[in-house]
Coordinates of C-alpha atoms in Angstrom, one line a residue:
M1 CA 9.2 54.8 32.7
K2 CA 11.8 52.1 33.5
K3 CA 9.7 49.4 31.7
N4 CA 9.4 51.6 28.6
K5 CA 13.2 52.0 28.5
E6 CA 13.8 48.3 28.9
K7 CA 11.2 47.6 26.1
L8 CA 13.0 50.1 23.8
S9 CA 16.4 48.6 24.6
N10 CA 15.2 45.1 23.8
L11 CA 13.5 46.3 20.6
L12 CA 16.7 48.0 19.5
L13 CA 18.8 44.8 20.1
K14 CA 16.4 42.7 18.1
S15 CA 16.3 45.3 15.3
D16 CA 20.1 45.4 15.1
G17 CA 20.3 41.6 14.6
A18 CA 17.4 41.6 12.1
M19 CA 19.0 44.5 10.2
S20 CA 22.3 42.7 9.9
V21 CA 20.6 39.7 8.3
L22 CA 18.5 42.0 6.1
V23 CA 21.5 44.0 4.8
V24 CA 23.3 40.8 3.8
I25 CA 20.3 39.7 1.9
L26 CA 20.0 43.1 0.2
G27 CA 23.6 43.0 -0.7
F28 CA 23.3 39.6 -2.4
L29 CA 20.1 40.7 -4.1
C30 CA 21.8 43.8 -5.6
G31 CA 24.8 41.6 -6.7
T32 CA 22.4 39.2 -8.4
I33 CA 20.7 42.1 -10.3
L34 CA 24.1 43.5 -11.4
I35 CA 25.3 40.1 -12.7
A36 CA 22.1 39.8 -14.7
L37 CA 22.5 43.3 -16.1
V38 CA 26.0 42.5 -17.5
G39 CA 24.6 39.5 -19.3
R40 CA 25.9 36.7 -16.9
N41 CA 24.1 34.0 -15.1
P42 CA 23.6 34.9 -11.4
L43 CA 23.3 31.2 -10.5
N44 CA 27.0 30.9 -11.1
M45 CA 27.7 33.2 -8.2
Y46 CA 25.7 31.1 -5.9
K47 CA 27.3 27.9 -7.3
A48 CA 30.7 29.3 -6.5
I49 CA 29.6 30.3 -3.0
L50 CA 28.1 26.9 -2.4
Q51 CA 31.4 25.2 -3.5
S52 CA 33.4 27.3 -1.1
L53 CA 31.0 26.7 1.7
T54 CA 30.6 22.9 1.3
G55 CA 33.3 21.9 -1.1
Y56 CA 30.7 20.5 -3.5
N57 CA 30.9 21.4 -7.2
I58 CA 27.4 21.1 -8.4
D59 CA 28.3 21.3 -12.1
R60 CA 30.7 18.3 -12.0
N61 CA 29.2 16.5 -9.0
I62 CA 32.6 16.4 -7.2
W63 CA 33.2 17.1 -3.5
N64 CA 36.5 18.5 -2.3
V65 CA 36.9 19.5 1.4
R66 CA 39.9 21.6 0.5
Y67 CA 37.6 24.5 -0.5
V68 CA 36.1 24.5 3.0
G69 CA 39.6 24.6 4.5
E70 CA 40.6 27.6 2.3
W71 CA 37.3 29.4 3.2
I72 CA 37.9 29.1 6.9
N73 CA 41.6 30.0 6.6
L74 CA 40.7 33.2 4.7
S75 CA 38.1 34.0 7.3
V76 CA 40.5 34.0 10.3
P77 CA 42.2 37.4 9.7
Y78 CA 38.8 39.0 8.9
I79 CA 37.5 37.7 12.3
L80 CA 40.5 39.0 14.2
C81 CA 40.6 42.4 12.5
G82 CA 36.8 42.6 13.0
L83 CA 37.3 42.0 16.8
A84 CA 39.9 44.8 16.7
M85 CA 37.3 47.2 15.4
A86 CA 34.5 45.8 17.6
F87 CA 36.5 46.0 20.8
A88 CA 37.4 49.7 20.3
A89 CA 33.8 50.5 19.3
R90 CA 32.4 49.0 22.5
A91 CA 34.6 51.5 24.3
G92 CA 33.3 54.4 22.2
L93 CA 36.3 54.6 19.8
F94 CA 36.5 54.2 16.0
N95 CA 39.6 52.0 15.3
I96 CA 40.2 52.6 11.6
G97 CA 43.9 51.6 12.3
G98 CA 43.3 47.9 12.3
E99 CA 45.3 47.7 9.0
G100 CA 48.4 49.4 10.6
Q101 CA 48.1 47.2 13.7
Y102 CA 47.8 44.1 11.4
I103 CA 51.0 45.2 9.5
V104 CA 53.1 45.7 12.6
G105 CA 51.9 42.3 13.9
L106 CA 52.8 40.7 10.5
T107 CA 56.2 42.4 10.5
A108 CA 57.0 41.3 14.1
A109 CA 56.0 37.7 13.4
Q110 CA 58.2 37.6 10.3
L111 CA 61.2 39.0 12.2
V112 CA 61.0 36.5 15.0
A113 CA 60.3 33.7 12.4
L114 CA 63.6 34.6 10.6
L115 CA 65.8 35.5 13.5
G116 CA 64.3 33.7 16.5
P117 CA 65.4 30.5 18.1
Q118 CA 64.5 27.5 16.0
I119 CA 63.0 25.4 18.7
P120 CA 59.7 23.5 17.8
V121 CA 56.6 25.1 19.2
L122 CA 58.5 27.8 21.1
H123 CA 59.6 29.5 17.8
W124 CA 56.1 30.2 16.5
V125 CA 54.7 30.9 20.0
L126 CA 57.3 33.7 20.4
A127 CA 56.5 35.0 16.9
I128 CA 52.8 35.1 17.7
L129 CA 53.4 36.8 21.0
A130 CA 55.6 39.4 19.3
A131 CA 52.8 40.1 16.8
I132 CA 50.2 40.6 19.6
L133 CA 52.6 42.8 21.6
L134 CA 53.6 45.1 18.7
G135 CA 49.9 45.3 17.6
A136 CA 48.9 46.3 21.1
I137 CA 51.7 48.9 21.4
W138 CA 50.7 50.4 18.0
G139 CA 47.1 50.6 19.1
G140 CA 48.0 51.8 22.6
I141 CA 49.9 54.8 21.1
V142 CA 46.6 56.0 19.6
G143 CA 44.7 55.4 22.8
F144 CA 47.3 57.4 24.8
L145 CA 47.1 60.3 22.3
K146 CA 43.3 60.2 22.5
A147 CA 43.1 60.0 26.3
K148 CA 45.8 62.6 27.1
F149 CA 45.6 65.1 24.3
E150 CA 42.2 64.5 22.7
V151 CA 43.8 63.6 19.4
S152 CA 41.2 62.1 17.1
E153 CA 41.7 58.4 16.9
V154 CA 40.5 58.4 13.3
V155 CA 43.2 60.8 12.2
A156 CA 45.9 59.2 14.3
T157 CA 45.2 55.7 13.1
I158 CA 45.0 56.7 9.4
M159 CA 48.4 58.3 9.7
L160 CA 49.9 55.3 11.6
N161 CA 48.6 52.9 8.9
Y162 CA 51.1 54.4 6.4
V163 CA 53.9 54.7 9.0
A164 CA 53.4 50.9 9.6
L165 CA 53.4 50.1 5.9
Y166 CA 56.6 51.9 5.0
L167 CA 58.4 51.0 8.3
S168 CA 57.6 47.3 7.6
R169 CA 59.2 47.6 4.2
I170 CA 62.4 49.2 5.6
I171 CA 62.7 46.7 8.4
I172 CA 62.1 43.5 6.3
M173 CA 64.4 44.7 3.4
A174 CA 67.2 45.1 5.9
I175 CA 67.2 41.4 6.6
P176 CA 70.1 39.6 4.7
G177 CA 68.9 37.6 1.6
T178 CA 65.8 39.7 1.1
N179 CA 64.9 41.1 -2.3
T180 CA 62.2 43.7 -3.2
Y181 CA 59.5 41.0 -3.0
K182 CA 60.3 38.4 -0.3
T183 CA 62.8 37.1 2.3
V184 CA 64.3 33.7 2.5
N185 CA 62.0 30.8 3.5
F186 CA 61.0 30.5 7.2
P187 CA 62.4 27.6 9.2
E188 CA 59.9 24.8 9.7
T189 CA 59.7 25.5 13.4
A190 CA 58.2 28.9 12.7
T191 CA 55.2 27.8 10.6
L192 CA 51.6 27.4 12.0
K193 CA 50.8 24.6 9.5
V194 CA 50.2 21.2 11.0
D195 CA 49.8 17.9 9.2
F196 CA 46.5 16.8 10.8
L197 CA 44.6 20.0 9.6
S198 CA 46.2 19.7 6.1
K199 CA 45.2 16.1 5.8
L200 CA 41.7 16.8 7.2
T201 CA 41.1 19.4 4.6
N202 CA 42.9 17.7 1.7
G203 CA 45.9 19.9 1.5
S204 CA 44.4 23.3 2.3
Q205 CA 46.3 26.1 4.1
L206 CA 44.2 25.8 7.2
N207 CA 46.4 26.1 10.2
L208 CA 46.6 26.7 14.0
G209 CA 45.4 30.2 13.4
L210 CA 41.9 28.7 13.4
F211 CA 42.2 27.9 17.1
M212 CA 43.7 31.2 17.9
A213 CA 40.7 33.0 16.3
I214 CA 38.2 30.8 18.2
G215 CA 40.2 31.6 21.4
A216 CA 40.1 35.3 20.6
V217 CA 36.4 35.3 20.1
I218 CA 35.8 33.5 23.4
L219 CA 38.2 35.9 25.2
Y220 CA 36.5 38.9 23.7
W221 CA 33.1 37.7 24.9
F222 CA 34.3 36.8 28.4
F223 CA 36.3 40.0 28.9
M224 CA 33.7 42.3 27.6
E225 CA 30.5 40.7 29.0
K226 CA 31.7 39.0 32.2
T227 CA 34.4 41.1 33.8
N228 CA 34.4 44.3 35.8
L229 CA 37.1 45.7 33.5
G230 CA 34.9 45.0 30.5
F231 CA 32.0 46.8 32.1
G232 CA 34.2 49.8 32.7
L233 CA 35.2 49.9 29.1
R234 CA 31.6 49.6 27.9
A235 CA 30.6 52.3 30.4
T236 CA 33.3 54.6 29.0
G237 CA 31.9 54.0 25.6
F238 CA 28.4 54.9 26.6
N239 CA 29.3 58.1 28.5
K240 CA 32.8 59.1 29.4
E241 CA 31.8 61.8 31.9
A242 CA 29.3 59.5 33.7
A243 CA 32.0 56.8 33.8
R244 CA 34.5 59.2 35.3
Y245 CA 31.9 60.3 37.9
G246 CA 31.3 56.7 38.7
G247 CA 35.0 56.2 39.6
I248 CA 36.1 54.5 36.3
P249 CA 39.6 55.5 35.2
V250 CA 38.6 56.8 31.7
V251 CA 42.2 57.5 30.6
T252 CA 43.3 54.0 31.4
S253 CA 40.1 52.6 29.8
I254 CA 40.8 54.4 26.5
V255 CA 44.4 53.3 26.3
L256 CA 43.7 49.8 27.3
S257 CA 40.8 49.4 24.9
M258 CA 42.9 50.5 21.9
A259 CA 45.8 48.4 23.1
I260 CA 43.7 45.2 23.3
A261 CA 42.1 46.1 19.9
G262 CA 45.6 46.4 18.4
G263 CA 46.5 43.1 19.9
F264 CA 43.7 41.4 18.1
A265 CA 44.7 42.9 14.7
G266 CA 48.4 42.1 15.4
L267 CA 47.4 38.5 16.0
G268 CA 45.7 38.6 12.6
G269 CA 48.9 39.7 11.0
G270 CA 50.9 37.1 12.8
V271 CA 48.5 34.3 11.7
V272 CA 48.7 35.4 8.0
A273 CA 52.5 35.7 8.1
L274 CA 53.2 32.3 9.5
G275 CA 50.1 30.4 8.3
S276 CA 49.6 31.4 4.7
F277 CA 53.2 32.0 3.6
R278 CA 56.5 30.1 3.8
Y279 CA 58.6 33.3 3.5
G280 CA 58.5 36.9 4.8
R281 CA 56.8 39.4 2.5
V282 CA 58.0 42.8 1.6
I283 CA 54.5 44.3 1.3
S284 CA 54.0 47.0 -1.3
G285 CA 50.5 47.9 -0.2
M286 CA 47.8 47.3 2.2
D287 CA 46.4 43.7 2.6
N288 CA 43.0 45.4 3.5
Y289 CA 42.2 43.0 6.2
G290 CA 42.1 45.8 8.7
F291 CA 39.8 48.0 6.6
T292 CA 37.4 45.1 5.8
G293 CA 37.4 44.3 9.6
I294 CA 35.5 47.6 10.0
A295 CA 32.7 46.2 7.9
V296 CA 32.9 42.9 9.7
A297 CA 32.4 44.5 13.1
L298 CA 29.5 46.7 11.8
V299 CA 27.7 43.7 10.3
G300 CA 28.3 41.7 13.5
N301 CA 27.0 44.5 15.8
N302 CA 30.3 44.6 17.6
T303 CA 29.5 41.4 19.4
A304 CA 31.6 38.3 19.7
L305 CA 29.3 35.9 17.9
G306 CA 28.2 38.5 15.4
T307 CA 31.8 39.3 14.4
L308 CA 32.6 35.6 14.1
L309 CA 29.7 35.0 11.7
A310 CA 30.4 38.2 9.7
G311 CA 34.1 37.3 9.4
L312 CA 33.1 33.9 8.0
L313 CA 30.7 35.6 5.5
F314 CA 33.4 38.0 4.2
G315 CA 35.9 35.1 4.1
L316 CA 33.4 33.1 2.1
L317 CA 33.1 35.9 -0.4
A318 CA 36.9 36.2 -0.7
S319 CA 37.3 32.4 -1.2
A320 CA 34.6 32.3 -3.8
Q321 CA 36.2 35.0 -6.0
P322 CA 38.4 32.6 -8.1
L323 CA 35.5 30.2 -8.4
M324 CA 33.3 32.9 -9.7
Q325 CA 35.9 33.9 -12.3
S326 CA 36.1 30.4 -13.5
R327 CA 32.3 30.6 -14.1
G328 CA 32.5 33.9 -16.0
I329 CA 31.5 36.1 -13.0
P330 CA 33.8 39.2 -12.5
K331 CA 35.5 38.9 -9.1
E332 CA 34.7 42.6 -8.5
I333 CA 31.1 41.6 -7.9
T334 CA 32.1 40.4 -4.4
F335 CA 33.6 43.8 -3.6
I336 CA 30.4 45.4 -4.7
V337 CA 28.4 43.1 -2.5
Q338 CA 30.6 43.9 0.5
G339 CA 30.3 47.7 -0.2
L340 CA 26.6 47.5 -0.5
I341 CA 26.4 45.6 2.8
V342 CA 28.3 48.4 4.5
I343 CA 26.0 51.0 2.9
F344 CA 22.9 49.2 3.9
I345 CA 24.1 48.7 7.5
A346 CA 23.8 52.5 7.8
L347 CA 20.1 52.0 7.6
R348 CA 20.3 50.4 11.1
S349 CA 21.1 53.8 12.6
G350 CA 18.1 55.3 10.8
L351 CA 15.9 52.5 12.2
R352 CA 17.3 53.1 15.7
I353 CA 16.5 56.9 15.4
Y354 CA 13.0 56.0 14.2
L355 CA 12.3 53.6 17.0
Q356 CA 13.5 56.0 19.6
W357 CA 11.3 58.7 18.1
R358 CA 8.2 56.5 18.0
E359 CA 8.8 55.3 21.6
K360 CA 9.2 58.9 22.7
K361 CA 5.9 59.8 21.0
N362 CA 4.1 56.9 22.6
L363 CA 5.5 57.9 26.0
E364 CA 4.3 61.5 25.6
K365 CA 0.8 60.3 24.7
T366 CA 0.8 58.1 27.7
L367 CA 1.8 60.9 30.0
V368 CA -0.8 63.3 28.5
S369 CA -3.6 60.8 28.9
E370 CA -2.6 60.2 32.5
E371 CA -2.6 63.9 33.2
L372 CA -6.1 64.2 31.6
K373 CA -7.4 61.4 33.8
E374 CA -6.0 63.1 36.9
D375 CA -7.6 66.4 35.9
S376 CA -11.0 64.8 35.3
N377 CA -10.9 63.0 38.7
E378 CA -10.2 66.3 40.4

């Protein structure tokens, strides 16, 4: 019986990884068909993606590493917001509030950038820490409501997304010198841009956020897979009652998981605020990094490596949009591909159910055959 369960578990893990690759292929295949149906050349989409991925323009035989830098820079917030969704999911929670946590992180980073001490290094470090802290608090509120009062985290996070958006506008517009669009420029001490990355990528916006994203992925993996606290969070996600019976503080686990998830998204907001802009933004709508992070986590199977690769994929599609347009391909095609990937990922749940059903049937046949043998021996 134990061997059968282990076999089923390994089979499901392999099928999850294979399904993630398959849904990406199916998404691109459908995108290719759509482009052909509207009378455009599908090869132009892949040429744009190749240029973003490698910097090589196959039409003009020109190589420019700046495109690679822009691709990686765009991928960073997708990775961090994907980790926010993935971390909560491993604890059995659906964190649809990554966008709100991202916004409060962005707002906190902008406030510290504009009003904090203009000391090199310390300035942007304080801004990033403020972004992580505010994101964690925003996520922790939802975790507390879920743990104490059984408030649905889906409803609570959706509502808090809009609270974060409009609260951000009110706070940033209260800063002197701010108009309805932007604030005054940040001091140089607050920026995450560094000369060596800019020179390395021929003037791209790649910045220190890259190293923060890599550190976040490693931290996610180590915390979730190698620590007792991470085991407790995963156990809570599998079965809250069993975890409570085993002595795991379920309430604390839920609050902590949402707080850490919010910290990841808040870091994403801080990196975008200080790495991609020289001024504070008065945001008029969602940036959608948090919402796309849900798809990133799903495609990445809520694992550290999977989320990293999925974030790079979605960043690649985003960075290829203007290149597609220059080749006559509507940029909306990339959104269609992303949507199709999310739809196809639902097939993984169907496959899981099918594999469990098949394994159950095989187990029943084995038990029946064993009983028949015992009866015949008697």
